[in-house]
Amino acid sequence: MNDIKEKLQIIKEKNLYREMRYLSKSQDKYTVIDGREILLMSSNNYLGLANNEEVKKAAIDGINEFGLGSGGSRLTTGSYDLHKKLEEKIAKFKNCEAALIFNTGYMANVGVISAICDENYYIFSDELNHASIIDGCKLAKGKTIVYKHNNMEDLYDKISTINPTKGIILTDSVFSMDGDIANIPEIVKIAKAFNLLTVVDDAHATGVIGKNGRGSSEYFNCKVDITIGTLSKAVASEGGFVCADEYIIDYLKNKARSFIFSTALSPGIINGSIKSFELIASTDRVQRLNNNIKYINKKLNEIGIETDENRDSPIIPIFIGDEDLAMNISKSLLENGIYIPAIRYPTVPLNKSILRMTIMSTHDKKDLDIVVDKLKHILIENNIIN
């Protein structure tokens, strides 16, 4: 017990202690935190569907027809017609043969990697991949080789040096902290040259990039072997999924432990997710999001925050560095009615803290102008920009 207390004290002394902020209103562009209306600039609810009336009604309809809980795992009593319908809809949306729902995107990554990568596999993983990919590699029996972030030369060199008979390349498509996009066409090219599997996590790409928001494969017009994703970001629900050829999905049903040994997602969650995919495919939400991304990147560059004006990701990191300073700037923004959290170690390296700002399709130019103006004054006060 004393050991745990000592470790906790060290975390506090290093300004790495984390606390939760509780929202008292739905996840819209404006929410309520500590009794105050706050402009939310950090949500993964990229398309604003979390509080959409049609999505909420679909979730309620699912509960009314099938009940609250699923009652069992997918391989026992927990598979409903709705689960099959959602998996078929996801497969069609992603242009794949088949799909499989997991309880979270984290569980999808852990389940897929550990199920496929036996002791004969080499796993080539980007150094900035999400924690769920890293943990999947730790659980797998294969040997993990980490390559430099989005560095195709380093990836090729590491693969060619080993020349594995079995292997897999793992990458996020849109990286969750920096918001940059992996060079998936080159990854696919390298994988084909060495007969390796390609696995791409589209968590922050689904509903976001590509002309119709279908993710990295649409964005680059190329196909990977396995696409992993989440229902908890642009889809604004809960859960994860895997898309691949039918035989791979059949294998995962039989071998992915995080799928086999989990109670299935609630019918309400599943039916709400179905409606979200329908709305993503039939509305202009993706285009509105893209317009907002371009607008705010232009405005940020004008005040001295260097960002790529051609950025297609809604994730915009603002580099601060010192953990204490990042926390103070985030606090100042909150006092000014804007919530952008400070991201610190271990999510990012020590002394490389950032403010992680995200954009939603429901933000308008007035909202974004307010954010840029407040950021400008607070960052000047803290000597981040001139």
Short mmCIF file of C-alpha atoms in Angstrom, two decimals:
data_model
loop_
_atom_site.label_atom_id
_atom_site.label_comp_id
_atom_site.label_asym_id
_atom_site.label_seq_id
_atom_site.Cartn_x
_atom_site.Cartn_y
_atom_site.Cartn_z
CA MET A 1 0.00 0.00 0.00
CA ASN A 2 2.81 2.45 0.90
CA ASP A 3 4.49 1.67 -2.42
CA ILE A 4 1.36 2.72 -4.31
CA LYS A 5 1.09 5.94 -2.27
CA GLU A 6 4.74 6.75 -2.99
CA LYS A 7 4.26 6.21 -6.72
CA LEU A 8 1.19 8.44 -6.70
CA GLN A 9 3.11 11.18 -4.87
CA ILE A 10 5.88 11.05 -7.48
CA ILE A 11 3.28 11.47 -10.23
CA LYS A 12 1.94 14.58 -8.46
CA GLU A 13 5.41 16.05 -7.93
CA LYS A 14 6.18 15.74 -11.64
CA ASN A 15 2.96 17.57 -12.61
CA LEU A 16 1.69 14.38 -14.25
CA TYR A 17 -1.29 13.78 -11.95
CA ARG A 18 -4.54 13.41 -13.87
CA GLU A 19 -8.04 14.32 -12.80
CA MET A 20 -11.37 14.00 -14.56
CA ARG A 21 -13.53 16.93 -15.57
CA TYR A 22 -17.22 16.15 -15.44
CA LEU A 23 -19.63 17.42 -18.07
CA SER A 24 -23.15 18.36 -16.99
CA LYS A 25 -24.57 18.56 -20.50
CA SER A 26 -24.39 16.60 -23.75
CA GLN A 27 -21.27 16.44 -25.91
CA ASP A 28 -22.17 19.36 -28.20
CA LYS A 29 -19.92 22.20 -29.31
CA TYR A 30 -21.03 23.98 -26.15
CA THR A 31 -21.26 21.97 -22.95
CA VAL A 32 -21.34 22.69 -19.21
CA ILE A 33 -18.31 22.17 -16.95
CA ASP A 34 -18.35 23.23 -13.29
CA GLY A 35 -21.64 25.00 -13.85
CA ARG A 36 -20.33 27.18 -16.73
CA GLU A 37 -21.07 27.03 -20.44
CA ILE A 38 -17.85 26.03 -22.20
CA LEU A 39 -16.88 25.91 -25.87
CA LEU A 40 -15.68 22.34 -26.35
CA MET A 41 -12.55 22.18 -28.52
CA SER A 42 -11.31 18.74 -27.58
CA SER A 43 -14.06 16.26 -28.35
CA ASN A 44 -13.74 13.23 -30.63
CA ASN A 45 -17.41 13.75 -31.53
CA TYR A 46 -16.13 15.06 -34.87
CA LEU A 47 -19.46 15.12 -36.72
CA GLY A 48 -21.62 16.22 -33.79
CA LEU A 49 -23.71 13.06 -33.84
CA ALA A 50 -23.50 12.21 -30.12
CA ASN A 51 -26.58 14.33 -29.35
CA ASN A 52 -28.29 13.98 -32.73
CA GLU A 53 -32.04 13.44 -32.34
CA GLU A 54 -32.25 10.71 -34.97
CA VAL A 55 -29.33 8.81 -33.44
CA LYS A 56 -30.79 9.09 -29.95
CA LYS A 57 -34.19 7.91 -31.17
CA ALA A 58 -32.60 4.91 -32.87
CA ALA A 59 -30.81 4.00 -29.63
CA ILE A 60 -34.07 4.26 -27.67
CA ASP A 61 -35.90 2.20 -30.28
CA GLY A 62 -33.22 -0.48 -29.97
CA ILE A 63 -33.71 -0.65 -26.21
CA ASN A 64 -37.50 -0.66 -26.49
CA GLU A 65 -37.46 -3.58 -28.92
CA PHE A 66 -34.57 -5.67 -27.58
CA GLY A 67 -33.98 -4.49 -24.00
CA LEU A 68 -31.06 -2.72 -22.33
CA GLY A 69 -28.41 -5.45 -22.05
CA SER A 70 -27.45 -8.02 -24.66
CA GLY A 71 -27.53 -10.90 -22.16
CA GLY A 72 -24.46 -12.79 -23.28
CA SER A 73 -21.34 -12.97 -25.42
CA ARG A 74 -21.62 -12.91 -29.20
CA LEU A 75 -20.98 -16.65 -29.45
CA THR A 76 -23.68 -17.56 -26.93
CA THR A 77 -26.88 -15.50 -26.53
CA GLY A 78 -25.61 -11.97 -27.26
CA SER A 79 -25.90 -11.77 -31.04
CA TYR A 80 -29.01 -9.96 -32.27
CA ASP A 81 -30.27 -9.18 -35.74
CA LEU A 82 -29.03 -5.64 -35.09
CA HIS A 83 -25.43 -6.80 -34.66
CA LYS A 84 -25.52 -8.53 -38.03
CA LYS A 85 -27.11 -5.46 -39.63
CA LEU A 86 -24.44 -3.14 -38.25
CA GLU A 87 -21.60 -5.43 -39.32
CA GLU A 88 -23.01 -5.58 -42.84
CA LYS A 89 -23.37 -1.78 -42.89
CA ILE A 90 -19.78 -1.26 -41.70
CA ALA A 91 -18.42 -3.72 -44.29
CA LYS A 92 -20.27 -1.89 -47.05
CA PHE A 93 -19.17 1.53 -45.74
CA LYS A 94 -15.55 0.38 -45.68
CA ASN A 95 -15.79 -1.54 -48.96
CA CYS A 96 -14.73 -4.82 -47.36
CA GLU A 97 -16.09 -8.36 -47.52
CA ALA A 98 -16.99 -8.59 -43.85
CA ALA A 99 -16.82 -6.84 -40.49
CA LEU A 100 -16.83 -7.82 -36.82
CA ILE A 101 -17.88 -5.65 -33.88
CA PHE A 102 -15.77 -5.47 -30.72
CA ASN A 103 -16.72 -3.74 -27.46
CA THR A 104 -14.11 -1.00 -27.91
CA GLY A 105 -11.50 0.01 -30.44
CA TYR A 106 -8.90 -0.84 -27.80
CA MET A 107 -10.26 -4.40 -27.56
CA ALA A 108 -10.31 -4.67 -31.35
CA ASN A 109 -6.60 -3.85 -31.61
CA VAL A 110 -5.61 -6.09 -28.72
CA GLY A 111 -7.75 -8.93 -30.03
CA VAL A 112 -6.64 -8.79 -33.66
CA ILE A 113 -2.91 -8.48 -33.03
CA SER A 114 -2.72 -11.17 -30.36
CA ALA A 115 -4.90 -13.56 -32.37
CA ILE A 116 -2.89 -13.31 -35.58
CA CYS A 117 0.68 -12.82 -34.49
CA ASP A 118 2.02 -16.15 -33.23
CA GLU A 119 5.67 -16.83 -32.34
CA ASN A 120 6.60 -17.03 -36.04
CA TYR A 121 5.51 -13.44 -36.77
CA TYR A 122 7.53 -10.25 -36.89
CA ILE A 123 5.44 -7.19 -35.99
CA PHE A 124 6.54 -3.85 -37.45
CA SER A 125 4.88 -1.03 -35.52
CA ASP A 126 5.09 2.77 -35.87
CA GLU A 127 6.67 4.36 -32.78
CA LEU A 128 3.69 6.70 -32.29
CA ASN A 129 0.96 4.07 -32.59
CA HIS A 130 -1.88 4.18 -30.08
CA ALA A 131 -1.49 2.45 -26.72
CA SER A 132 -3.99 -0.22 -27.77
CA ILE A 133 -1.71 -1.25 -30.63
CA ILE A 134 1.31 -1.24 -28.34
CA ASP A 135 -0.53 -3.40 -25.80
CA GLY A 136 -1.67 -5.75 -28.56
CA CYS A 137 1.97 -6.20 -29.53
CA LYS A 138 2.88 -6.97 -25.92
CA LEU A 139 0.18 -9.64 -25.73
CA ALA A 140 1.13 -11.21 -29.05
CA LYS A 141 3.73 -13.97 -29.18
CA GLY A 142 5.53 -12.48 -32.18
CA LYS A 143 8.62 -10.25 -32.05
CA THR A 144 7.86 -6.52 -32.22
CA ILE A 145 10.12 -4.15 -34.18
CA VAL A 146 9.36 -0.44 -33.77
CA TYR A 147 10.14 1.82 -36.73
CA LYS A 148 10.60 5.59 -36.72
CA HIS A 149 7.39 7.56 -37.00
CA ASN A 150 6.01 7.52 -40.54
CA ASN A 151 9.55 6.90 -41.83
CA MET A 152 9.26 4.59 -44.80
CA GLU A 153 13.01 4.31 -45.29
CA ASP A 154 13.46 3.07 -41.72
CA LEU A 155 10.54 0.67 -42.11
CA TYR A 156 11.97 -0.77 -45.33
CA ASP A 157 15.46 -1.10 -43.82
CA LYS A 158 14.17 -2.94 -40.75
CA ILE A 159 12.06 -5.33 -42.81
CA SER A 160 14.74 -6.00 -45.42
CA THR A 161 17.35 -6.68 -42.72
CA ILE A 162 15.17 -9.37 -41.13
CA ASN A 163 13.39 -10.55 -44.32
CA PRO A 164 10.71 -12.38 -42.31
CA THR A 165 8.73 -15.32 -43.64
CA LYS A 166 5.69 -14.11 -41.66
CA GLY A 167 5.01 -10.54 -40.64
CA ILE A 168 2.62 -7.69 -40.19
CA ILE A 169 2.87 -3.88 -40.47
CA LEU A 170 0.79 -1.93 -37.95
CA THR A 171 -0.03 1.75 -38.11
CA ASP A 172 -2.61 4.31 -37.13
CA SER A 173 -3.94 6.10 -40.19
CA VAL A 174 -4.60 9.41 -38.42
CA PHE A 175 -2.33 9.64 -35.38
CA SER A 176 -4.27 10.52 -32.26
CA MET A 177 -1.99 13.20 -30.80
CA ASP A 178 -0.19 14.84 -33.73
CA GLY A 179 -3.05 14.42 -36.19
CA ASP A 180 -0.74 13.56 -39.09
CA ILE A 181 -1.61 10.83 -41.57
CA ALA A 182 0.42 7.68 -42.24
CA ASN A 183 1.91 7.06 -45.68
CA ILE A 184 -0.35 4.08 -46.26
CA PRO A 185 0.29 3.69 -50.02
CA GLU A 186 4.01 3.25 -49.34
CA ILE A 187 3.30 0.89 -46.44
CA VAL A 188 1.13 -1.25 -48.72
CA LYS A 189 3.89 -1.23 -51.37
CA ILE A 190 6.51 -2.39 -48.87
CA ALA A 191 4.17 -5.01 -47.43
CA LYS A 192 3.50 -6.48 -50.85
CA ALA A 193 7.23 -6.60 -51.63
CA PHE A 194 7.83 -8.76 -48.54
CA ASN A 195 4.47 -10.58 -48.49
CA LEU A 196 3.41 -9.03 -45.16
CA LEU A 197 -0.06 -8.25 -43.80
CA THR A 198 -1.10 -4.62 -43.44
CA VAL A 199 -3.23 -3.55 -40.46
CA VAL A 200 -4.44 0.04 -40.22
CA ASP A 201 -6.29 1.60 -37.30
CA ASP A 202 -8.85 4.04 -38.71
CA ALA A 203 -10.08 5.25 -35.30
CA HIS A 204 -9.62 8.95 -36.14
CA ALA A 205 -10.16 8.48 -39.89
CA THR A 206 -13.62 6.88 -40.07
CA GLY A 207 -16.19 9.57 -40.73
CA VAL A 208 -13.38 12.09 -41.11
CA ILE A 209 -11.02 11.65 -44.08
CA GLY A 210 -11.83 10.63 -47.62
CA LYS A 211 -14.37 12.41 -49.79
CA ASN A 212 -17.26 10.59 -48.11
CA GLY A 213 -15.60 10.02 -44.74
CA ARG A 214 -14.95 6.34 -45.39
CA GLY A 215 -11.44 6.55 -43.98
CA SER A 216 -7.89 5.96 -45.13
CA SER A 217 -8.63 3.50 -47.92
CA GLU A 218 -10.92 6.01 -49.62
CA TYR A 219 -8.54 8.89 -48.86
CA PHE A 220 -5.60 7.14 -50.56
CA ASN A 221 -7.63 4.93 -52.92
CA CYS A 222 -5.76 1.85 -51.77
CA LYS A 223 -6.66 -1.35 -49.96
CA VAL A 224 -5.12 -2.82 -46.82
CA ASP A 225 -5.61 -6.32 -45.43
CA ILE A 226 -7.27 -5.38 -42.14
CA THR A 227 -8.89 -2.12 -41.09
CA ILE A 228 -9.64 -1.54 -37.42
CA GLY A 229 -11.89 1.25 -36.22
CA THR A 230 -14.02 2.63 -33.45
CA LEU A 231 -17.65 3.57 -33.06
CA SER A 232 -16.86 6.08 -30.32
CA LYS A 233 -15.46 9.02 -32.28
CA ALA A 234 -17.11 10.33 -35.48
CA VAL A 235 -19.77 7.60 -35.25
CA ALA A 236 -20.46 9.03 -31.77
CA SER A 237 -21.50 5.78 -30.11
CA GLU A 238 -19.47 3.05 -28.39
CA GLY A 239 -17.57 0.01 -29.58
CA GLY A 240 -14.96 -1.00 -32.12
CA PHE A 241 -14.85 -2.97 -35.35
CA VAL A 242 -12.60 -4.87 -37.73
CA CYS A 243 -13.03 -5.06 -41.51
CA ALA A 244 -11.30 -7.64 -43.69
CA ASP A 245 -11.86 -10.55 -46.04
CA GLU A 246 -14.42 -13.10 -44.86
CA TYR A 247 -11.85 -15.74 -43.87
CA ILE A 248 -9.99 -13.29 -41.60
CA ILE A 249 -13.21 -12.28 -39.85
CA ASP A 250 -14.12 -15.97 -39.41
CA TYR A 251 -10.70 -16.59 -37.88
CA LEU A 252 -11.10 -13.67 -35.44
CA LYS A 253 -14.50 -14.95 -34.33
CA ASN A 254 -12.76 -18.12 -33.25
CA LYS A 255 -9.44 -16.78 -31.93
CA ALA A 256 -9.74 -13.15 -30.74
CA ARG A 257 -10.08 -13.45 -26.97
CA SER A 258 -11.32 -9.89 -26.44
CA PHE A 259 -14.22 -10.74 -28.76
CA ILE A 260 -14.97 -14.25 -27.51
CA PHE A 261 -14.94 -13.52 -23.78
CA SER A 262 -16.91 -10.25 -23.68
CA THR A 263 -20.62 -9.63 -23.29
CA ALA A 264 -21.97 -8.14 -26.52
CA LEU A 265 -22.72 -4.45 -26.87
CA SER A 266 -26.19 -3.22 -25.92
CA PRO A 267 -28.88 -3.26 -28.66
CA GLY A 268 -29.37 0.47 -28.05
CA ILE A 269 -25.72 1.20 -28.81
CA ILE A 270 -25.86 -0.97 -31.93
CA ASN A 271 -29.03 0.62 -33.31
CA GLY A 272 -27.70 4.13 -32.63
CA SER A 273 -24.51 3.23 -34.50
CA ILE A 274 -26.51 2.02 -37.50
CA LYS A 275 -28.26 5.38 -37.70
CA SER A 276 -24.96 7.26 -37.38
CA PHE A 277 -23.49 5.43 -40.39
CA GLU A 278 -26.63 6.24 -42.37
CA LEU A 279 -26.29 9.94 -41.54
CA ILE A 280 -22.58 10.03 -42.35
CA ALA A 281 -23.31 8.55 -45.77
CA SER A 282 -26.27 10.81 -46.58
CA THR A 283 -25.38 14.28 -45.25
CA ASP A 284 -22.73 17.00 -45.72
CA ARG A 285 -21.25 16.65 -42.23
CA VAL A 286 -17.89 15.42 -43.51
CA GLN A 287 -17.56 18.37 -45.87
CA ARG A 288 -18.50 20.85 -43.14
CA LEU A 289 -15.84 19.32 -40.90
CA ASN A 290 -13.24 19.63 -43.65
CA ASN A 291 -14.18 23.27 -44.24
CA ASN A 292 -13.74 24.02 -40.54
CA ILE A 293 -10.36 22.28 -40.47
CA LYS A 294 -9.07 24.40 -43.35
CA TYR A 295 -10.47 27.61 -41.84
CA ILE A 296 -8.95 27.27 -38.37
CA ASN A 297 -5.55 26.14 -39.66
CA LYS A 298 -5.38 29.30 -41.77
CA LYS A 299 -6.33 31.44 -38.76
CA LEU A 300 -3.80 29.72 -36.48
CA ASN A 301 -1.00 30.36 -38.95
CA GLU A 302 -1.96 34.03 -39.05
CA ILE A 303 -1.29 34.39 -35.30
CA GLY A 304 2.02 32.51 -35.39
CA ILE A 305 0.97 28.95 -34.57
CA GLU A 306 2.54 26.88 -37.32
CA THR A 307 0.16 24.30 -38.72
CA ASP A 308 -0.28 22.74 -42.13
CA GLU A 309 -3.02 24.67 -43.94
CA ASN A 310 -3.59 21.59 -46.10
CA ARG A 311 -4.18 19.42 -43.02
CA ASP A 312 -7.11 17.02 -43.43
CA SER A 313 -7.21 15.84 -39.82
CA PRO A 314 -9.37 17.52 -37.15
CA ILE A 315 -6.62 16.97 -34.54
CA ILE A 316 -4.40 20.03 -34.10
CA PRO A 317 -1.54 19.82 -31.58
CA ILE A 318 -0.19 23.07 -30.11
CA PHE A 319 3.29 22.44 -28.74
CA ILE A 320 3.95 23.81 -25.25
CA GLY A 321 6.70 21.62 -23.78
CA ASP A 322 6.77 22.02 -20.01
CA GLU A 323 4.05 20.04 -18.23
CA ASP A 324 3.26 22.71 -15.63
CA LEU A 325 3.06 25.43 -18.28
CA ALA A 326 0.75 23.32 -20.44
CA MET A 327 -1.56 22.77 -17.48
CA ASN A 328 -1.63 26.49 -16.65
CA ILE A 329 -2.43 27.47 -20.24
CA SER A 330 -5.23 24.90 -20.40
CA LYS A 331 -6.56 26.30 -17.10
CA SER A 332 -6.46 29.87 -18.47
CA LEU A 333 -8.37 28.80 -21.56
CA LEU A 334 -11.01 27.13 -19.39
CA GLU A 335 -11.34 30.32 -17.34
CA ASN A 336 -12.00 32.07 -20.66
CA GLY A 337 -14.74 29.58 -21.59
CA ILE A 338 -12.75 27.20 -23.83
CA TYR A 339 -11.79 23.61 -23.03
CA ILE A 340 -8.58 22.36 -24.64
CA PRO A 341 -6.84 19.83 -22.38
CA ALA A 342 -3.11 19.61 -21.81
CA ILE A 343 -1.69 16.27 -22.94
CA ARG A 344 1.31 15.14 -20.90
CA TYR A 345 3.56 12.16 -20.34
CA PRO A 346 3.06 9.22 -20.80
CA THR A 347 0.70 10.07 -23.67
CA VAL A 348 3.48 12.23 -25.15
CA PRO A 349 7.22 12.23 -24.23
CA LEU A 350 8.41 14.11 -21.13
CA ASN A 351 8.74 17.88 -21.61
CA LYS A 352 6.85 17.68 -24.89
CA SER A 353 3.38 18.48 -23.61
CA ILE A 354 0.80 19.79 -26.04
CA LEU A 355 -2.63 21.31 -26.11
CA ARG A 356 -4.70 18.86 -28.16
CA MET A 357 -7.36 20.79 -30.03
CA THR A 358 -10.00 19.04 -32.13
CA ILE A 359 -12.53 20.44 -34.57
CA MET A 360 -16.17 19.45 -35.04
CA SER A 361 -18.45 19.89 -38.04
CA THR A 362 -20.90 21.72 -35.76
CA HIS A 363 -18.45 24.52 -34.94
CA ASP A 364 -19.04 27.67 -36.96
CA LYS A 365 -16.61 30.42 -37.95
CA LYS A 366 -17.66 32.56 -34.99
CA ASP A 367 -16.73 29.75 -32.59
CA LEU A 368 -13.39 29.22 -34.27
CA ASP A 369 -12.60 32.95 -34.32
CA ILE A 370 -13.25 33.12 -30.56
CA VAL A 371 -10.84 30.24 -29.98
CA VAL A 372 -8.08 31.76 -32.11
CA ASP A 373 -8.45 35.15 -30.40
CA LYS A 374 -8.28 33.69 -26.87
CA LEU A 375 -5.38 31.41 -27.82
CA LYS A 376 -3.45 34.34 -29.25
CA HIS A 377 -3.64 36.41 -26.08
CA ILE A 378 -2.95 33.55 -23.67
CA LEU A 379 -0.04 32.14 -25.68
CA ILE A 380 1.52 35.61 -25.98
CA GLU A 381 1.20 36.06 -22.21
CA ASN A 382 3.05 32.77 -21.72
CA ASN A 383 5.76 33.52 -24.33
CA ILE A 384 4.72 30.66 -26.63
CA ILE A 385 4.19 33.01 -29.58
CA ASN A 386 5.22 36.64 -30.16
#
